[in-house]
PDB file of C-alpha atoms in Angstrom:
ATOM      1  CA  UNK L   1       0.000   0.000   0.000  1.00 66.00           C
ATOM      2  CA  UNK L   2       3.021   2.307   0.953  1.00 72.00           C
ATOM      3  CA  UNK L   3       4.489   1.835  -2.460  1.00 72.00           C
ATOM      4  CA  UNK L   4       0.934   2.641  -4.392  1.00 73.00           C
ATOM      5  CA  UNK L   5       0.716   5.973  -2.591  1.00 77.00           C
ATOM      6  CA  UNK L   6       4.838   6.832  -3.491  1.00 77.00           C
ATOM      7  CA  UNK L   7       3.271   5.931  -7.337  1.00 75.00           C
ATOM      8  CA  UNK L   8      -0.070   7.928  -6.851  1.00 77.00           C
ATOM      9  CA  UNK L   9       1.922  10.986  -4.901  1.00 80.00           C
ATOM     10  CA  UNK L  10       4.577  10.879  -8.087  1.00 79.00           C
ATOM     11  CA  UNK L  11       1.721  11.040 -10.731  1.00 77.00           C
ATOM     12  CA  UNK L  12      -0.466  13.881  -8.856  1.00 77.00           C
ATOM     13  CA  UNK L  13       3.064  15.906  -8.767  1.00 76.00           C
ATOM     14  CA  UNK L  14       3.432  15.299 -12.480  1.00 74.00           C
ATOM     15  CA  UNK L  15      -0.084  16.868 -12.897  1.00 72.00           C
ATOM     16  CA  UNK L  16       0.920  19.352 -10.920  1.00 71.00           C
ATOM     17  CA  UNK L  17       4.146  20.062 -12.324  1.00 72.00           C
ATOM     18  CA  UNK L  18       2.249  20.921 -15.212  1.00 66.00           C
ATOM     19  CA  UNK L  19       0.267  24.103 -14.025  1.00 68.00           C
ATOM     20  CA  UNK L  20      -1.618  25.215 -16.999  1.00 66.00           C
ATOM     21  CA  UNK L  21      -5.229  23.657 -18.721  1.00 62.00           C
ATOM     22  CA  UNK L  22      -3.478  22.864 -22.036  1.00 63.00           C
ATOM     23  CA  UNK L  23      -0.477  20.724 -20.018  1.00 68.00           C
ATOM     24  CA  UNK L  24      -3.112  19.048 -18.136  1.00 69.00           C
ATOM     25  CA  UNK L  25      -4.972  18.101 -21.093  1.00 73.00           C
ATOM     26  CA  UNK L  26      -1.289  16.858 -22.514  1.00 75.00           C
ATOM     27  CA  UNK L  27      -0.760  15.280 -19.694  1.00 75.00           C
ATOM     28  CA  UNK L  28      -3.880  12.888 -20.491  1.00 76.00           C
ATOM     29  CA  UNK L  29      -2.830  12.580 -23.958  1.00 80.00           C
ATOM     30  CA  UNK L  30       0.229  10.177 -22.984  1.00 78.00           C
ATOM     31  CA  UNK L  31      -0.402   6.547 -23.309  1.00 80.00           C
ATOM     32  CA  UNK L  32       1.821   6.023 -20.733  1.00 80.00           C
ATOM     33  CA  UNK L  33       0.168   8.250 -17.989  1.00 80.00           C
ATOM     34  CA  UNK L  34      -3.105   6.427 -18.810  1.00 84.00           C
ATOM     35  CA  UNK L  35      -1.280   3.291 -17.926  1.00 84.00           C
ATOM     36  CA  UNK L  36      -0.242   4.567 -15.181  1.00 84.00           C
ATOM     37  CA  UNK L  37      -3.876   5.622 -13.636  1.00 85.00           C
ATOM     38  CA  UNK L  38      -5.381   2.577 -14.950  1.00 87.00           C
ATOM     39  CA  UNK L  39      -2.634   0.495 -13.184  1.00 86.00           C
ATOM     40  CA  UNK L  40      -3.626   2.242  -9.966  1.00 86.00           C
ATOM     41  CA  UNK L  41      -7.145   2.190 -10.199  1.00 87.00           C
ATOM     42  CA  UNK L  42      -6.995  -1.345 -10.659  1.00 89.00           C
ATOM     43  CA  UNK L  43      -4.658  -1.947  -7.804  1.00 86.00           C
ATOM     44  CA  UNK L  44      -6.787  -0.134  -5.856  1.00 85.00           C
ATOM     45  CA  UNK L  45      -9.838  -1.774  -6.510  1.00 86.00           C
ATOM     46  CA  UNK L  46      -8.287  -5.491  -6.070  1.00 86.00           C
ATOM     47  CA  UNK L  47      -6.881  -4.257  -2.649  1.00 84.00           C
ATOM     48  CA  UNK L  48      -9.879  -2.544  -1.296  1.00 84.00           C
ATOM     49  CA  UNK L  49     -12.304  -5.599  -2.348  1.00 84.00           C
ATOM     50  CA  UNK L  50     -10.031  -8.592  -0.520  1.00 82.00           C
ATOM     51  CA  UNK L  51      -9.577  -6.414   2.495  1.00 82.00           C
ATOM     52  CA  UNK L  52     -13.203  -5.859   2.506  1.00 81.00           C
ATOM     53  CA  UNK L  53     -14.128  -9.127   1.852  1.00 77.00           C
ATOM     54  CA  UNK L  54     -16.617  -7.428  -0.430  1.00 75.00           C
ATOM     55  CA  UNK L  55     -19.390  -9.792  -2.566  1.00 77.00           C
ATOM     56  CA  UNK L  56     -19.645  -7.212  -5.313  1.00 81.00           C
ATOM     57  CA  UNK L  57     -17.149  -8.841  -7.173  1.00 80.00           C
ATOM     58  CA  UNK L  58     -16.866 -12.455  -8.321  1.00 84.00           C
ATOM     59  CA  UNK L  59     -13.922 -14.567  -7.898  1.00 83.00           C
ATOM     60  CA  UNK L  60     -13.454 -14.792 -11.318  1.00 83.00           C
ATOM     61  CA  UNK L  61     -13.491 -11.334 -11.881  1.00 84.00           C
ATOM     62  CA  UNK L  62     -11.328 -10.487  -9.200  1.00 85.00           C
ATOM     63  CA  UNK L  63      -8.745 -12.820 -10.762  1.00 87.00           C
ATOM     64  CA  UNK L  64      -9.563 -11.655 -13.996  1.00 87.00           C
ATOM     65  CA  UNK L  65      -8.964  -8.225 -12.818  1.00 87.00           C
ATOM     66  CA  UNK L  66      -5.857  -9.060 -10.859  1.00 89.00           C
ATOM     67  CA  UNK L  67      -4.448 -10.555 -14.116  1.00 89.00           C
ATOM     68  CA  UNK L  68      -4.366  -7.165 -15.473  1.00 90.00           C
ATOM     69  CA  UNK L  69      -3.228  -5.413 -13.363  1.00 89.00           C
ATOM     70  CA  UNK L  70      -0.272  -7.845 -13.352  1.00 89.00           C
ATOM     71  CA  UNK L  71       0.427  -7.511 -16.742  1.00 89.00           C
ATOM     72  CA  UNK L  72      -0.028  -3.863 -16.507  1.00 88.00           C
ATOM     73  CA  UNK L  73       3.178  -4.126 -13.614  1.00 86.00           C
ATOM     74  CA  UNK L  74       5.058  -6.361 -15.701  1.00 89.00           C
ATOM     75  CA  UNK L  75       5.123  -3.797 -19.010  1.00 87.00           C
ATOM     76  CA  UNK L  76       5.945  -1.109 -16.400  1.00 85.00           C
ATOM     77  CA  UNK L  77       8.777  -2.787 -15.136  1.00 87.00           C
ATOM     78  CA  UNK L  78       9.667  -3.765 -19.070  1.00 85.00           C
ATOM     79  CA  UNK L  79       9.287   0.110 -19.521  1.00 82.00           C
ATOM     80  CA  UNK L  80      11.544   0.756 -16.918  1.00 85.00           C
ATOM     81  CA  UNK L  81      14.613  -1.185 -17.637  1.00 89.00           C
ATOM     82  CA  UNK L  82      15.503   1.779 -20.460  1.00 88.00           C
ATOM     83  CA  UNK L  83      17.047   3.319 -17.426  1.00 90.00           C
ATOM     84  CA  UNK L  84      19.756   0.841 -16.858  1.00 92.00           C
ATOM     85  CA  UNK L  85      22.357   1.190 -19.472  1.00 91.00           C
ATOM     86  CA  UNK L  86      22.873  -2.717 -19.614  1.00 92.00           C
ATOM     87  CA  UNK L  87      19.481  -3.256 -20.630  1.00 92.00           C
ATOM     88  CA  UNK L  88      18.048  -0.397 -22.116  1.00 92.00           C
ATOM     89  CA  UNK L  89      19.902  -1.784 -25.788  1.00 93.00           C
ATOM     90  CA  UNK L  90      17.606  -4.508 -25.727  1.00 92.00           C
ATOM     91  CA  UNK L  91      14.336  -3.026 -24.779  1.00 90.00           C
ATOM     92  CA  UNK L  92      14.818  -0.745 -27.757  1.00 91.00           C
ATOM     93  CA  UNK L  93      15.978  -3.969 -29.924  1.00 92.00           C
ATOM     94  CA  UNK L  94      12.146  -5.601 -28.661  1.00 91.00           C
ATOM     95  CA  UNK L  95      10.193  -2.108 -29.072  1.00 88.00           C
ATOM     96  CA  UNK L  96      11.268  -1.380 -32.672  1.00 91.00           C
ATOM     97  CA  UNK L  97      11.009  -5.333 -33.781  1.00 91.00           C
ATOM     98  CA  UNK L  98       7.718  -4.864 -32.184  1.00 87.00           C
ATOM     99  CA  UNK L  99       6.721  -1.578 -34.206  1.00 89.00           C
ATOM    100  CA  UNK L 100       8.080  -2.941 -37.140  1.00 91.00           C
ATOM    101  CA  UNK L 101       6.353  -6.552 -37.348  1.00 90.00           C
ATOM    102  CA  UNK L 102       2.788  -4.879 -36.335  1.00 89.00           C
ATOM    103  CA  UNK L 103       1.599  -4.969 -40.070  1.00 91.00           C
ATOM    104  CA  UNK L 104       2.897  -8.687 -39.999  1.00 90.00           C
ATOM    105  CA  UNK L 105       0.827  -9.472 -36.897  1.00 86.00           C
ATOM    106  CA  UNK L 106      -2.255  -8.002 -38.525  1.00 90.00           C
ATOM    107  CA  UNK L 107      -2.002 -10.225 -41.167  1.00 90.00           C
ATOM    108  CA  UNK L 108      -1.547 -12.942 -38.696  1.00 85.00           C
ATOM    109  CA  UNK L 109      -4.627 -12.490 -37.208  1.00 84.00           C
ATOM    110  CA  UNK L 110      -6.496 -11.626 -39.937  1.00 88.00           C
ATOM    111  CA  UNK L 111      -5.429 -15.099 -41.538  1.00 84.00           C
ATOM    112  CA  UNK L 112      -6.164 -16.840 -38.057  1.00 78.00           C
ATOM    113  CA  UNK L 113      -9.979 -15.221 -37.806  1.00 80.00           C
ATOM    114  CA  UNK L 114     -10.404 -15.825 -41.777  1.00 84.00           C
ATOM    115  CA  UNK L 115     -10.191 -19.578 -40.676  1.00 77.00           C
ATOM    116  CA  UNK L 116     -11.337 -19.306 -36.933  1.00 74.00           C
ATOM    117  CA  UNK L 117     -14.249 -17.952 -37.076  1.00 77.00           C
ATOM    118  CA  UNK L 118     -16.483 -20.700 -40.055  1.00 79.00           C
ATOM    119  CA  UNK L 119     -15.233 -23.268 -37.102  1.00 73.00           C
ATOM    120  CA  UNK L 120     -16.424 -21.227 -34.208  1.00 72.00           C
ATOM    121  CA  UNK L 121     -19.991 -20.459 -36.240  1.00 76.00           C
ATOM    122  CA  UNK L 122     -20.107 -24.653 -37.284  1.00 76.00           C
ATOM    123  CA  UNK L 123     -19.081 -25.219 -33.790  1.00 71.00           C
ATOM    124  CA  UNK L 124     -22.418 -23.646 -32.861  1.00 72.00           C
ATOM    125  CA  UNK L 125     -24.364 -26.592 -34.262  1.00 72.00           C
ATOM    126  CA  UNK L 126     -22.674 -29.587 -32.780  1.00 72.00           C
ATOM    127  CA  UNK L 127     -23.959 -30.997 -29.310  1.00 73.00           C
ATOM    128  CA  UNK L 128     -20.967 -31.045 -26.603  1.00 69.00           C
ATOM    129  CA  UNK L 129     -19.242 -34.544 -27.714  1.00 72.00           C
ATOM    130  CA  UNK L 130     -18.799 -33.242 -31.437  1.00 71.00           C
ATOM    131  CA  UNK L 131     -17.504 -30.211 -30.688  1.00 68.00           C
ATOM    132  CA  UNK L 132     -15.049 -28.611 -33.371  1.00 64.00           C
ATOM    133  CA  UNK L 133     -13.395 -26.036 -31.174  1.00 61.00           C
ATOM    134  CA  UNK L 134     -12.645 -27.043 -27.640  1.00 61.00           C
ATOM    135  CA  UNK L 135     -13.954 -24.329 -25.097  1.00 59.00           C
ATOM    136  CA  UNK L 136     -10.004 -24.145 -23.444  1.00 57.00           C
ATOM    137  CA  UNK L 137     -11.198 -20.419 -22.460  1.00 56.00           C
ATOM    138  CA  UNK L 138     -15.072 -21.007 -21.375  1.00 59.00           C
ATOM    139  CA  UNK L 139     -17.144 -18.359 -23.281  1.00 59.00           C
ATOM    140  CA  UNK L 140     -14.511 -16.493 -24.894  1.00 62.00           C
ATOM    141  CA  UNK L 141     -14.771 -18.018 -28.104  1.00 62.00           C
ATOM    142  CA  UNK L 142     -11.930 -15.328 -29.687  1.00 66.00           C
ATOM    143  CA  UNK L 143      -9.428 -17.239 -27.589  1.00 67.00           C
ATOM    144  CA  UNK L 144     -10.575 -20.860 -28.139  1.00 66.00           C
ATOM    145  CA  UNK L 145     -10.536 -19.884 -31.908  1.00 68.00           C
ATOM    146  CA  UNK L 146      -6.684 -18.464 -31.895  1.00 69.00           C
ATOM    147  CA  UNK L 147      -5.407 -21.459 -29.699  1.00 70.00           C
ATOM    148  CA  UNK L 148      -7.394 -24.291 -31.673  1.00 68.00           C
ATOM    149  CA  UNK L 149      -6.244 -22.683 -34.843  1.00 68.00           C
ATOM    150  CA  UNK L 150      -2.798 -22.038 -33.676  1.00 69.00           C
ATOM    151  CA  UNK L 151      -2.458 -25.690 -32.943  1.00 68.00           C
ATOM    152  CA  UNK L 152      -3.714 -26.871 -36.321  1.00 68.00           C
ATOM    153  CA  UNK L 153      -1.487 -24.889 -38.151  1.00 68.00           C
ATOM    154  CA  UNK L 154       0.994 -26.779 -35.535  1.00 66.00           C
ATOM    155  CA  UNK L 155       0.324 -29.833 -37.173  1.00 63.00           C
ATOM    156  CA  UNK L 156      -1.300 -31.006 -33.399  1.00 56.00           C
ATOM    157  CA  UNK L 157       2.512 -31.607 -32.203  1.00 54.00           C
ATOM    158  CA  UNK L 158       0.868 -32.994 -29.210  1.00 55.00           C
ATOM    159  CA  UNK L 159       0.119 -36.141 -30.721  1.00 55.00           C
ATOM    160  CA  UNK L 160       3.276 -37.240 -31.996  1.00 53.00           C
ATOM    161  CA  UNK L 161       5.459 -39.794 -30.488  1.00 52.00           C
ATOM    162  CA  UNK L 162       8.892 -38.244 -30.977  1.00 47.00           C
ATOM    163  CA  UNK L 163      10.631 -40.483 -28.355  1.00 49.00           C
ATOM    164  CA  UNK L 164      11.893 -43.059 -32.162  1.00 47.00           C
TER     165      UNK L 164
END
């Protein structure tokens, strides 16, 4: 809790810092800052509801909401290794491999739906046992479309006895 309010005291000095309407307007421009009050409001809310041991949100909420805010730490903390001189090469090696393949990735999943989503619609009139798409992610048929279609493409490597 200490180290939330040293991360909420830094961002209302940034505001601050800032003193006129334009540079507060700015200031919610950045990406980055947005992360940064998301991160808190989430970390917030998980703490407040378990110490509470609240009912207004369900366990699977709660962890779906604490695996955000997790990965919301874990890209800070990615973020934050550009200040060490050892590392900071490399993050800029992964951010501009990143920016450059995003056209790739698009394609990716544009090729993934293209064949996803006929299985996901078919899957719609099979009973339980003749399912075409397992349900690996419950209800969140975007997911159980990418995996099941990641591991056809795979060839099912699963299957294979590799141990001749």
């Amino acid at each position: 809790m200490a180290l939330w309010l040293y991360v909420v005291r830094t961002e209302i000095y940034q505001l601050l810092a800032l003193g006129k309407f334009k540079a507060y307007l700015d200031y919610f421009k950045s990406f980055w800052n947005w992360f940064d009050i998301i991160g808190l409001v989430l970390n917030l809310l998980i703490t407040v509801h378990s110490l509470a041991e609240s009912g207004w949100l369900t366990l699977w909420e709660l962890r779906m909401l604490s695996a955000i805010a997790s990965c919301n730490i874990f890209i800070k903390v990615f973020d934050w290794l550009r200040l060490f001189e050892k590392t900071a090469f490399y993050v800029q090696l992964i951010s501009e491999t990143l920016a450059e393949i995003r056209y790739f990735g698009v394609l990716i999943l544009v090729s993934l739906l293209m064949f996803g989503l006929p299985l996901a619609m078919l899957n719609h009139n099979r009973d339980e046992d003749n399912k075409l798409v397992d349900d690996i992610y419950g209800d969140y048929w975007i997911f159980n479309v990418l995996i099941n279609q990641g591991l056809a493409a795979m060839g099912n490597p699963y299957s294979k006895n590799y141990s001749d």
